[in-house]
mmCIF file with all atom_site columns, C-alpha atoms in Angstrom:
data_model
loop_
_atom_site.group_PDB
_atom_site.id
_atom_site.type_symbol
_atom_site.label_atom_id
_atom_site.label_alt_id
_atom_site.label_comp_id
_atom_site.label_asym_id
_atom_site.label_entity_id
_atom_site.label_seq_id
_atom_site.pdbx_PDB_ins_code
_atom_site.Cartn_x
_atom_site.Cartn_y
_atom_site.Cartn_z
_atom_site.occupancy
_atom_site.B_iso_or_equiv
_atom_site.pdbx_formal_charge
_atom_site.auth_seq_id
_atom_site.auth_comp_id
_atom_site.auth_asym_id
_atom_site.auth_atom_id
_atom_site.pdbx_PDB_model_num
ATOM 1  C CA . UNK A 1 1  ? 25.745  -31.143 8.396   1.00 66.00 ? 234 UNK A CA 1
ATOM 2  C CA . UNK A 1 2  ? 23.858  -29.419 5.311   1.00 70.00 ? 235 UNK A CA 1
ATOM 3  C CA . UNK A 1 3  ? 25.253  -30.406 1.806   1.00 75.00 ? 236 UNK A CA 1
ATOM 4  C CA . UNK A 1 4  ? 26.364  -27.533 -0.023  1.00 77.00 ? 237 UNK A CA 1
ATOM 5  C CA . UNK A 1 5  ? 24.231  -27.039 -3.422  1.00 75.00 ? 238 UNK A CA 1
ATOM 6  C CA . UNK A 1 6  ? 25.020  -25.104 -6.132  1.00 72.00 ? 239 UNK A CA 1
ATOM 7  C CA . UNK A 1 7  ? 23.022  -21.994 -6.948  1.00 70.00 ? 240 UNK A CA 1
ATOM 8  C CA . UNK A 1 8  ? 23.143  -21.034 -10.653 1.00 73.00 ? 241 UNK A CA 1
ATOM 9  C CA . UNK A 1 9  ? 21.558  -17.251 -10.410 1.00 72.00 ? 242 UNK A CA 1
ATOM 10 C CA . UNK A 1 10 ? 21.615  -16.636 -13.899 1.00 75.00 ? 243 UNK A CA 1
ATOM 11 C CA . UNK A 1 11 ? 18.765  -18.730 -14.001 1.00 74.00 ? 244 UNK A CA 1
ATOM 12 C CA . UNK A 1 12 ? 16.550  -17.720 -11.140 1.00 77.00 ? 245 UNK A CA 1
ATOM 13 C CA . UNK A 1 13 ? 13.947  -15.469 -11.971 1.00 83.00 ? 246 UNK A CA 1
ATOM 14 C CA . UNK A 1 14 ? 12.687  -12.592 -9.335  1.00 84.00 ? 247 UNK A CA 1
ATOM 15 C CA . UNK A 1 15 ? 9.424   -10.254 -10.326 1.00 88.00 ? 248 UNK A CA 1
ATOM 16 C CA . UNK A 1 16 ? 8.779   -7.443  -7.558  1.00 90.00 ? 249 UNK A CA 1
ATOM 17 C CA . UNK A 1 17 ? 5.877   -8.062  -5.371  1.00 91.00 ? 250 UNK A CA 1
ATOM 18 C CA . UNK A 1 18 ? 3.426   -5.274  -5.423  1.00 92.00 ? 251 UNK A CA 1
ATOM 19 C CA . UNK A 1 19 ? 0.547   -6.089  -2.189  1.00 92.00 ? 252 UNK A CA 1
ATOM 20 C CA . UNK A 1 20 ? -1.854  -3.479  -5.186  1.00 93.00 ? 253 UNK A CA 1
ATOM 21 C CA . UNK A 1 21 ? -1.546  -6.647  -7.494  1.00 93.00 ? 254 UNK A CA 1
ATOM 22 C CA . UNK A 1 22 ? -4.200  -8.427  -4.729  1.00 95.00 ? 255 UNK A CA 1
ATOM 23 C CA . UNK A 1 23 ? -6.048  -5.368  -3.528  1.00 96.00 ? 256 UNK A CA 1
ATOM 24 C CA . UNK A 1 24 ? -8.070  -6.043  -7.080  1.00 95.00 ? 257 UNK A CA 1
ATOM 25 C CA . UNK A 1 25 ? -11.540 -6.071  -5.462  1.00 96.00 ? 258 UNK A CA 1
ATOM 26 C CA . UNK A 1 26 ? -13.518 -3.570  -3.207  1.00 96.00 ? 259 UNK A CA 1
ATOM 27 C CA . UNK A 1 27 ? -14.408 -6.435  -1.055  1.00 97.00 ? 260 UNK A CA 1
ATOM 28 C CA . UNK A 1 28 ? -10.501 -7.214  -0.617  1.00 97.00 ? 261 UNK A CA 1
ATOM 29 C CA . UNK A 1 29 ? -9.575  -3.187  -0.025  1.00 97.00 ? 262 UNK A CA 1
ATOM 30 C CA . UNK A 1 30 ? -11.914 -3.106  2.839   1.00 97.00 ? 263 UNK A CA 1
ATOM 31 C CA . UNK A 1 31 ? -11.025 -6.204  4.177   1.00 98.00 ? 264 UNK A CA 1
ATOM 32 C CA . UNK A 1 32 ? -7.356  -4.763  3.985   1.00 97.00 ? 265 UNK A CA 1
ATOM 33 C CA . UNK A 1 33 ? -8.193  -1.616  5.502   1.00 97.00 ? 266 UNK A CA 1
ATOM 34 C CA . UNK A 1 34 ? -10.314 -3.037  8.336   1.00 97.00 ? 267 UNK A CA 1
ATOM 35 C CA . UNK A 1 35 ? -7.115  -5.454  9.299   1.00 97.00 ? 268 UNK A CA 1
ATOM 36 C CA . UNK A 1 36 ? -4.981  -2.799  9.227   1.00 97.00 ? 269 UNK A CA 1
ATOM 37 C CA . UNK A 1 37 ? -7.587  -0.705  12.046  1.00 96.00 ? 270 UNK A CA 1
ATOM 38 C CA . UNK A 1 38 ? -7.937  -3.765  13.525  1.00 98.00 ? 271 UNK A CA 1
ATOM 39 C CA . UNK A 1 39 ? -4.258  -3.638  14.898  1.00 97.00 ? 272 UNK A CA 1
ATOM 40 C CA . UNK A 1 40 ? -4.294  -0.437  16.299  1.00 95.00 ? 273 UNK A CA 1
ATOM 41 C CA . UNK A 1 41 ? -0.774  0.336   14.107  1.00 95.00 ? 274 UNK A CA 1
ATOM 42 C CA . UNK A 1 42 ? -1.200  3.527   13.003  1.00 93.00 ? 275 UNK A CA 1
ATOM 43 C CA . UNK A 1 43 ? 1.809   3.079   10.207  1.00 94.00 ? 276 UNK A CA 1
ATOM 44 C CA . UNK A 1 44 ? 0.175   -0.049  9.352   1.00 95.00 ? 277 UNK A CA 1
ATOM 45 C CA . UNK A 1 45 ? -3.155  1.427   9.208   1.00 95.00 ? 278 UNK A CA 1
ATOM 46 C CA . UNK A 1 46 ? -1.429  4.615   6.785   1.00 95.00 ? 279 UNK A CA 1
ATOM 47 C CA . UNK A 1 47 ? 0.315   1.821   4.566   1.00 95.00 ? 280 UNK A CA 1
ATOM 48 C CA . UNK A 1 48 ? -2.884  0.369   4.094   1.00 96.00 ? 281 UNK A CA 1
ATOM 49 C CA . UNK A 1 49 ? -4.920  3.164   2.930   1.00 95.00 ? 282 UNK A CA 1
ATOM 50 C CA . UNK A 1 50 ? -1.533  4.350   0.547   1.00 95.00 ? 283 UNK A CA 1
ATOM 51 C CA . UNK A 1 51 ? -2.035  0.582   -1.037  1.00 96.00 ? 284 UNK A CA 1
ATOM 52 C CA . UNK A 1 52 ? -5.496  0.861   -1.460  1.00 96.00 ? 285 UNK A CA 1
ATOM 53 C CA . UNK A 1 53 ? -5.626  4.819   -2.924  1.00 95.00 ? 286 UNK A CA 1
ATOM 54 C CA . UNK A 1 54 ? -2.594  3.282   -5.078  1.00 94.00 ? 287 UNK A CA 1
ATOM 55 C CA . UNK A 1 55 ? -5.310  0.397   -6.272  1.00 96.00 ? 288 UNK A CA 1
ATOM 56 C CA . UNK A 1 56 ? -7.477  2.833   -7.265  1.00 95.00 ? 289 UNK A CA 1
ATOM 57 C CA . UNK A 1 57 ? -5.336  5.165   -8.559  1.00 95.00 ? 290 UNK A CA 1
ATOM 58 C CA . UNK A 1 58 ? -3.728  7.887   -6.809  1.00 93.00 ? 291 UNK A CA 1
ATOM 59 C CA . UNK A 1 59 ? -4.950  10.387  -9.164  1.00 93.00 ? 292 UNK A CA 1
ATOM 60 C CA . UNK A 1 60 ? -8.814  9.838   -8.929  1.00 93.00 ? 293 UNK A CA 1
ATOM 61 C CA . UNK A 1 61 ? -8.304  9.432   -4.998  1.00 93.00 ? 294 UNK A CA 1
ATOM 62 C CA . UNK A 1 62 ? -6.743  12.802  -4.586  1.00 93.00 ? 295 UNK A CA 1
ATOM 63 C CA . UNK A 1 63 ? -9.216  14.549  -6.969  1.00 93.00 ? 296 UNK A CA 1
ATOM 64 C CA . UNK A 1 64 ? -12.112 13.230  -5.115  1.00 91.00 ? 297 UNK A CA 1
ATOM 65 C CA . UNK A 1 65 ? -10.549 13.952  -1.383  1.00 90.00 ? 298 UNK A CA 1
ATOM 66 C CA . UNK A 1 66 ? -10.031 17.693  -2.933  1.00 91.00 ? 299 UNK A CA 1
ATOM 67 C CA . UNK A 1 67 ? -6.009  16.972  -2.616  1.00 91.00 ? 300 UNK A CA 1
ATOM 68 C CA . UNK A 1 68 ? -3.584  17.162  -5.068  1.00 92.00 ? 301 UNK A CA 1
ATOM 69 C CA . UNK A 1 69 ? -1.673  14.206  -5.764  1.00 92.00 ? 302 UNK A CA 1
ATOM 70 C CA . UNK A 1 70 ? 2.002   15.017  -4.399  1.00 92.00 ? 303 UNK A CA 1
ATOM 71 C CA . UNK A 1 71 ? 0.050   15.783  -1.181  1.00 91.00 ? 304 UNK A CA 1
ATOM 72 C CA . UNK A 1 72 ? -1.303  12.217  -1.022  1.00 92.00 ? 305 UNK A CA 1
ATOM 73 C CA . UNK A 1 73 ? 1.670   10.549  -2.063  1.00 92.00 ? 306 UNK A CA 1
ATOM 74 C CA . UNK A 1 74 ? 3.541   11.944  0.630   1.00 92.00 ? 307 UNK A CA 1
ATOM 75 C CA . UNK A 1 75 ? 1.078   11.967  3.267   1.00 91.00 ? 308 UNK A CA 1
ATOM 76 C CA . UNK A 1 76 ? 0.583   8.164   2.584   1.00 92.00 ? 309 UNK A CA 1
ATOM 77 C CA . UNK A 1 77 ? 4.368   7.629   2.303   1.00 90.00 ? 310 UNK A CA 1
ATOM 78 C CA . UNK A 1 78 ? 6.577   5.340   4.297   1.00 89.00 ? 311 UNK A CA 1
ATOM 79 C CA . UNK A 1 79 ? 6.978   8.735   6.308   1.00 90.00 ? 312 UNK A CA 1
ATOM 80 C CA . UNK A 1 80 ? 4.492   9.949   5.998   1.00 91.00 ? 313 UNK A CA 1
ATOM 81 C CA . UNK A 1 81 ? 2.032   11.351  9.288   1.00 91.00 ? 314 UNK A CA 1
ATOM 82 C CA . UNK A 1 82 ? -1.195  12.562  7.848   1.00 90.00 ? 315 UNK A CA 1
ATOM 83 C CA . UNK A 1 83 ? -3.726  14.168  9.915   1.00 89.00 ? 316 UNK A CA 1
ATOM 84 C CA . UNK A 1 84 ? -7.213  12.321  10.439  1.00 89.00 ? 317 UNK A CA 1
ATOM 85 C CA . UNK A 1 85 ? -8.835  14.992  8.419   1.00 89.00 ? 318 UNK A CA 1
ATOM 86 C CA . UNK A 1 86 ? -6.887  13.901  5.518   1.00 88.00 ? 319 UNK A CA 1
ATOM 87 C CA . UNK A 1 87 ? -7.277  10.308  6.366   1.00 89.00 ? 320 UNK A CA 1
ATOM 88 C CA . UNK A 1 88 ? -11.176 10.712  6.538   1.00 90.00 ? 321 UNK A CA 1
ATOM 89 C CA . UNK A 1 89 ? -11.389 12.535  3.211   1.00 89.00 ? 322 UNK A CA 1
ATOM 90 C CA . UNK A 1 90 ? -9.361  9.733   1.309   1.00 87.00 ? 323 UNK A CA 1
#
């Protein structure tokens, strides 16, 4: 039998994990990107390049893809389902 402990939670302190904190490199965004192809998961592979265009900054990805940023965001969204030709020009 596990002893008990006490948990004081005032004291614990939490920061929200954010995977764009890591994707910091080029080298490390393809890397990401290749694992996620790698799988075969196609929401894992979407996930991916939504971290990455996050990275980089949603903005300059959507201008340079000729998309406007909305678009992106929801294309790259948890629910999002966006077509290859999007996916190619990101």
């Amino acid at each position: 039998v596990m002893p008990k402990i006490a948990l004081d939670k005032s004291a614990l302190k939490t920061t929200r994990f954010d995977a764009t904190d890591y994707l910091d490199t080029e080298d490390k965004q393809v890397a990401y990107i290749a694992a996620a192809l790698e799988t075969g998961d196609a929401d894992f592979v979407r996930d991916a390049l939504g971290l990455v265009a996050r990275s980089r900054g949603m903005g300059t990805i959507a201008k340079t893809a000729g998309l406007n940023r909305e678009s992106l965001y929801k294309a790259l969204g948890e629910t999002g389902n966006p077509e290859l030709r999007t996916v190619m020009r990101v």
